[in-house]
Tab-separated table of N, CA, C and O in Angstrom:
chain	number	residue	atom	x	y	z
A	1	MET	N	-41.339	-30.204	-18.437
A	1	MET	CA	-40.068	-29.544	-18.208
A	1	MET	C	-39.883	-29.384	-16.705
A	1	MET	O	-40.782	-29.000	-16.003
A	2	THR	N	-38.699	-29.684	-16.225
A	2	THR	CA	-38.416	-29.536	-14.807
A	2	THR	C	-37.661	-28.236	-14.549
A	2	THR	O	-37.237	-27.564	-15.474
A	3	THR	N	-37.465	-27.927	-13.293
A	3	THR	CA	-36.790	-26.681	-12.949
A	3	THR	C	-35.279	-26.772	-13.083
A	3	THR	O	-34.621	-25.757	-13.187
A	4	GLY	N	-34.707	-27.953	-13.040
A	4	GLY	CA	-33.259	-28.076	-13.127
A	4	GLY	C	-32.538	-27.747	-11.840
A	4	GLY	O	-31.325	-27.633	-11.806
A	5	GLY	N	-33.300	-27.572	-10.785
A	5	GLY	CA	-32.688	-27.255	-9.506
A	5	GLY	C	-33.693	-27.335	-8.390
A	5	GLY	O	-34.862	-27.635	-8.614
A	6	HIS	N	-33.226	-27.087	-7.197
A	6	HIS	CA	-34.130	-27.050	-6.060
A	6	HIS	C	-33.609	-26.042	-5.044
A	6	HIS	O	-32.450	-25.632	-5.094
A	7	GLY	N	-34.470	-25.650	-4.162
A	7	GLY	CA	-34.094	-24.684	-3.152
A	7	GLY	C	-34.837	-24.940	-1.864
A	7	GLY	O	-35.797	-25.701	-1.825
A	8	CYS	N	-34.371	-24.291	-0.813
A	8	CYS	CA	-35.062	-24.410	0.461
A	8	CYS	C	-34.863	-23.145	1.282
A	8	CYS	O	-33.950	-22.350	1.024
A	9	PHE	N	-35.736	-22.976	2.254
A	9	PHE	CA	-35.637	-21.880	3.202
A	9	PHE	C	-35.371	-22.487	4.564
A	9	PHE	O	-36.091	-23.376	5.016
A	10	ILE	N	-34.327	-22.023	5.214
A	10	ILE	CA	-33.948	-22.507	6.542
A	10	ILE	C	-34.374	-21.437	7.538
A	10	ILE	O	-33.808	-20.339	7.561
A	11	GLU	N	-35.405	-21.748	8.294
A	11	GLU	CA	-36.018	-20.768	9.190
A	11	GLU	C	-35.054	-20.220	10.243
A	11	GLU	O	-35.064	-19.030	10.540
A	12	ASP	N	-34.215	-21.079	10.793
A	12	ASP	CA	-33.264	-20.650	11.812
A	12	ASP	C	-32.163	-19.820	11.142
A	12	ASP	O	-31.263	-20.356	10.503
A	13	GLY	N	-32.263	-18.512	11.242
A	13	GLY	CA	-31.292	-17.620	10.625
A	13	GLY	C	-31.754	-17.010	9.315
A	13	GLY	O	-31.062	-16.203	8.730
A	14	ASP	N	-32.929	-17.423	8.826
A	14	ASP	CA	-33.505	-16.883	7.585
A	14	ASP	C	-32.572	-17.047	6.386
A	14	ASP	O	-32.226	-16.096	5.688
A	15	TRP	N	-32.173	-18.282	6.129
A	15	TRP	CA	-31.292	-18.592	5.006
A	15	TRP	C	-32.067	-19.236	3.862
A	15	TRP	O	-32.934	-20.083	4.079
A	16	PHE	N	-31.733	-18.838	2.639
A	16	PHE	CA	-32.187	-19.519	1.434
A	16	PHE	C	-30.995	-20.274	0.858
A	16	PHE	O	-29.863	-19.780	0.895
A	17	SER	N	-31.255	-21.453	0.309
A	17	SER	CA	-30.227	-22.139	-0.465
A	17	SER	C	-30.849	-22.552	-1.790
A	17	SER	O	-32.048	-22.838	-1.868
A	18	ILE	N	-30.032	-22.533	-2.843
A	18	ILE	CA	-30.492	-22.955	-4.166
A	18	ILE	C	-29.401	-23.824	-4.768
A	18	ILE	O	-28.203	-23.550	-4.619
A	19	PHE	N	-29.822	-24.912	-5.415
A	19	PHE	CA	-28.895	-25.891	-5.964
A	19	PHE	C	-29.236	-26.143	-7.421
A	19	PHE	O	-30.404	-26.386	-7.757
A	20	ASP	N	-28.248	-26.071	-8.289
A	20	ASP	CA	-28.407	-26.353	-9.716
A	20	ASP	C	-28.113	-27.836	-9.918
A	20	ASP	O	-26.973	-28.264	-9.808
A	21	SER	N	-29.156	-28.616	-10.194
A	21	SER	CA	-28.994	-30.071	-10.228
A	21	SER	C	-28.851	-30.666	-11.619
A	21	SER	O	-28.580	-31.851	-11.754
A	22	THR	N	-29.010	-29.875	-12.675
A	22	THR	CA	-29.030	-30.429	-14.021
A	22	THR	C	-28.127	-29.635	-14.958
A	22	THR	O	-28.239	-28.420	-15.052
A	23	SER	N	-27.267	-30.330	-15.668
A	23	SER	CA	-26.430	-29.692	-16.681
A	23	SER	C	-27.232	-29.667	-17.984
A	23	SER	O	-27.122	-30.552	-18.829
A	24	ASP	N	-28.082	-28.634	-18.115
A	24	ASP	CA	-29.009	-28.587	-19.245
A	24	ASP	C	-28.895	-27.302	-20.073
A	24	ASP	O	-29.716	-27.029	-20.920
A	25	GLY	N	-27.883	-26.498	-19.798
A	25	GLY	CA	-27.719	-25.248	-20.528
A	25	GLY	C	-28.516	-24.094	-19.956
A	25	GLY	O	-28.445	-22.979	-20.457
A	26	HIS	N	-29.306	-24.344	-18.917
A	26	HIS	CA	-30.084	-23.307	-18.254
A	26	HIS	C	-29.595	-23.204	-16.814
A	26	HIS	O	-29.869	-24.066	-15.998
A	27	SER	N	-28.870	-22.153	-16.530
A	27	SER	CA	-28.285	-22.007	-15.193
A	27	SER	C	-29.329	-21.624	-14.159
A	27	SER	O	-30.061	-20.660	-14.339
A	28	VAL	N	-29.395	-22.392	-13.093
A	28	VAL	CA	-30.133	-21.969	-11.913
A	28	VAL	C	-29.257	-20.971	-11.157
A	28	VAL	O	-29.721	-19.962	-10.676
A	29	ILE	N	-27.962	-21.266	-11.122
A	29	ILE	CA	-26.996	-20.327	-10.546
A	29	ILE	C	-25.801	-20.209	-11.475
A	29	ILE	O	-25.829	-19.424	-12.391
A	30	ASP	N	-24.752	-21.023	-11.255
A	30	ASP	CA	-23.541	-20.952	-12.083
A	30	ASP	C	-23.239	-22.257	-12.803
A	30	ASP	O	-22.156	-22.428	-13.320
A	31	GLY	N	-24.145	-23.184	-12.819
A	31	GLY	CA	-23.905	-24.453	-13.475
A	31	GLY	C	-24.201	-25.629	-12.575
A	31	GLY	O	-24.335	-25.493	-11.367
A	32	ALA	N	-24.311	-26.786	-13.182
A	32	ALA	CA	-24.720	-27.997	-12.474
A	32	ALA	C	-23.770	-28.333	-11.340
A	32	ALA	O	-22.557	-28.162	-11.439
A	33	GLY	N	-24.355	-28.794	-10.255
A	33	GLY	CA	-23.591	-29.246	-9.105
A	33	GLY	C	-23.173	-28.149	-8.147
A	33	GLY	O	-22.471	-28.406	-7.186
A	34	LYS	N	-23.611	-26.922	-8.375
A	34	LYS	CA	-23.229	-25.819	-7.498
A	34	LYS	C	-24.396	-25.382	-6.628
A	34	LYS	O	-25.546	-25.473	-7.029
A	35	GLU	N	-24.075	-24.913	-5.445
A	35	GLU	CA	-25.075	-24.452	-4.493
A	35	GLU	C	-24.699	-23.065	-4.000
A	35	GLU	O	-23.530	-22.751	-3.827
A	36	ARG	N	-25.704	-22.226	-3.796
A	36	ARG	CA	-25.488	-20.876	-3.273
A	36	ARG	C	-26.414	-20.627	-2.099
A	36	ARG	O	-27.507	-21.193	-2.027
A	37	PHE	N	-26.000	-19.749	-1.205
A	37	PHE	CA	-26.777	-19.395	-0.021
A	37	PHE	C	-26.989	-17.881	0.025
A	37	PHE	O	-26.129	-17.123	-0.407
A	38	LEU	N	-28.124	-17.467	0.562
A	38	LEU	CA	-28.429	-16.049	0.742
A	38	LEU	C	-29.092	-15.892	2.097
A	38	LEU	O	-30.063	-16.591	2.399
A	39	ASN	N	-28.574	-14.983	2.898
A	39	ASN	CA	-29.127	-14.736	4.222
A	39	ASN	C	-29.985	-13.483	4.197
A	39	ASN	O	-29.605	-12.466	3.641
A	40	LYS	N	-31.180	-13.565	4.768
A	40	LYS	CA	-32.090	-12.429	4.881
A	40	LYS	C	-32.433	-12.250	6.358
A	40	LYS	O	-32.053	-13.056	7.193
A	41	ASP	N	-33.192	-11.204	6.661
A	41	ASP	CA	-33.601	-10.959	8.038
A	41	ASP	C	-35.082	-10.588	8.037
A	41	ASP	O	-35.438	-9.436	7.840
A	42	PHE	N	-35.938	-11.592	8.200
A	42	PHE	CA	-37.386	-11.386	8.204
A	42	PHE	C	-37.894	-11.284	9.636
A	42	PHE	O	-37.374	-11.948	10.526
A	43	SER	N	-38.937	-10.484	9.841
A	43	SER	CA	-39.550	-10.446	11.165
A	43	SER	C	-40.223	-11.794	11.419
A	43	SER	O	-40.619	-12.497	10.491
A	44	GLU	N	-40.337	-12.151	12.670
A	44	GLU	CA	-40.824	-13.477	13.041
A	44	GLU	C	-42.276	-13.742	12.655
A	44	GLU	O	-42.698	-14.887	12.590
A	45	ASP	N	-43.054	-12.706	12.356
A	45	ASP	CA	-44.467	-12.909	12.007
A	45	ASP	C	-44.687	-13.069	10.506
A	45	ASP	O	-45.807	-13.080	10.040
A	46	ARG	N	-43.625	-13.226	9.712
A	46	ARG	CA	-43.726	-13.345	8.264
A	46	ARG	C	-43.889	-14.796	7.825
A	46	ARG	O	-43.331	-15.707	8.422
A	47	VAL	N	-44.647	-14.988	6.748
A	47	VAL	CA	-44.738	-16.279	6.076
A	47	VAL	C	-43.894	-16.172	4.813
A	47	VAL	O	-44.039	-15.221	4.044
A	48	VAL	N	-43.003	-17.125	4.581
A	48	VAL	CA	-42.110	-17.088	3.427
A	48	VAL	C	-42.585	-18.102	2.397
A	48	VAL	O	-42.767	-19.275	2.710
A	49	GLU	N	-42.820	-17.630	1.174
A	49	GLU	CA	-43.151	-18.489	0.044
A	49	GLU	C	-42.233	-18.117	-1.104
A	49	GLU	O	-41.981	-16.947	-1.341
A	50	PHE	N	-41.724	-19.116	-1.831
A	50	PHE	CA	-40.872	-18.842	-2.985
A	50	PHE	C	-40.949	-19.998	-3.967
A	50	PHE	O	-41.414	-21.076	-3.627
A	51	LYS	N	-40.511	-19.745	-5.208
A	51	LYS	CA	-40.482	-20.755	-6.260
A	51	LYS	C	-39.091	-20.803	-6.871
A	51	LYS	O	-38.411	-19.787	-6.967
A	52	ILE	N	-38.708	-21.978	-7.302
A	52	ILE	CA	-37.494	-22.152	-8.081
A	52	ILE	C	-37.934	-22.251	-9.537
A	52	ILE	O	-38.763	-23.088	-9.878
A	53	CYS	N	-37.413	-21.385	-10.369
A	53	CYS	CA	-37.837	-21.315	-11.772
A	53	CYS	C	-36.672	-21.586	-12.702
A	53	CYS	O	-35.530	-21.238	-12.411
A	54	LEU	N	-36.980	-22.182	-13.845
A	54	LEU	CA	-36.018	-22.374	-14.911
A	54	LEU	C	-36.105	-21.160	-15.817
A	54	LEU	O	-37.197	-20.791	-16.259
A	55	GLY	N	-34.993	-20.514	-16.054
A	55	GLY	CA	-35.020	-19.312	-16.867
A	55	GLY	C	-33.783	-19.161	-17.717
A	55	GLY	O	-32.896	-20.004	-17.716
A	56	LYS	N	-33.756	-18.090	-18.443
A	56	LYS	CA	-32.624	-17.759	-19.294
A	56	LYS	C	-32.043	-16.446	-18.786
A	56	LYS	O	-32.703	-15.409	-18.832
A	57	TRP	N	-30.814	-16.493	-18.270
A	57	TRP	CA	-30.203	-15.331	-17.642
A	57	TRP	C	-30.102	-14.158	-18.611
A	57	TRP	O	-30.375	-13.019	-18.252
A	58	SER	N	-29.725	-14.408	-19.864
A	58	SER	CA	-29.492	-13.311	-20.809
A	58	SER	C	-30.749	-12.490	-21.086
A	58	SER	O	-30.668	-11.298	-21.315
A	59	THR	N	-31.908	-13.135	-21.059
A	59	THR	CA	-33.164	-12.407	-21.334
A	59	THR	C	-33.964	-12.158	-20.081
A	59	THR	O	-34.976	-11.453	-20.128
A	60	LYS	N	-33.553	-12.753	-18.976
A	60	LYS	CA	-34.286	-12.685	-17.696
A	60	LYS	C	-35.682	-13.304	-17.827
A	60	LYS	O	-36.570	-13.018	-17.061
A	61	GLY	N	-35.867	-14.147	-18.832
A	61	GLY	CA	-37.157	-14.800	-19.059
A	61	GLY	C	-37.308	-16.084	-18.285
A	61	GLY	O	-36.352	-16.841	-18.122
A	62	ILE	N	-38.505	-16.344	-17.782
A	62	ILE	CA	-38.805	-17.590	-17.080
A	62	ILE	C	-39.379	-18.580	-18.075
A	62	ILE	O	-40.338	-18.298	-18.775
A	63	LEU	N	-38.753	-19.774	-18.137
A	63	LEU	CA	-39.189	-20.807	-19.062
A	63	LEU	C	-40.205	-21.747	-18.423
A	63	LEU	O	-41.092	-22.250	-19.079
A	64	SER	N	-40.050	-22.019	-17.147
A	64	SER	CA	-41.009	-22.835	-16.396
A	64	SER	C	-40.796	-22.591	-14.911
A	64	SER	O	-39.774	-22.061	-14.502
A	65	ASN	N	-41.788	-22.975	-14.119
A	65	ASN	CA	-41.618	-22.884	-12.669
A	65	ASN	C	-42.178	-24.132	-12.028
A	65	ASN	O	-42.817	-24.938	-12.676
A	66	ASN	N	-41.949	-24.276	-10.740
A	66	ASN	CA	-42.332	-25.506	-10.044
A	66	ASN	C	-43.711	-25.445	-9.421
A	66	ASN	O	-43.998	-26.141	-8.476
A	67	GLY	N	-44.584	-24.661	-9.977
A	67	GLY	CA	-45.947	-24.693	-9.475
A	67	GLY	C	-46.497	-23.367	-9.210
A	67	GLY	O	-47.537	-23.089	-8.843
């Protein structure tokens, strides 16, 4: 099972982006082909790690993750 999407962290400005790449009935965000951005403000000495997971919004359950 794949995640149905992908994401990245852009260090310059502390931006996250997430993209829903698969029309599979499991929303990464709002449906296939859509991308969202979120800006954070981390101190420069932080290490950022994150995962993109396939889940079910109604139950908040994670069905699979990317590692």
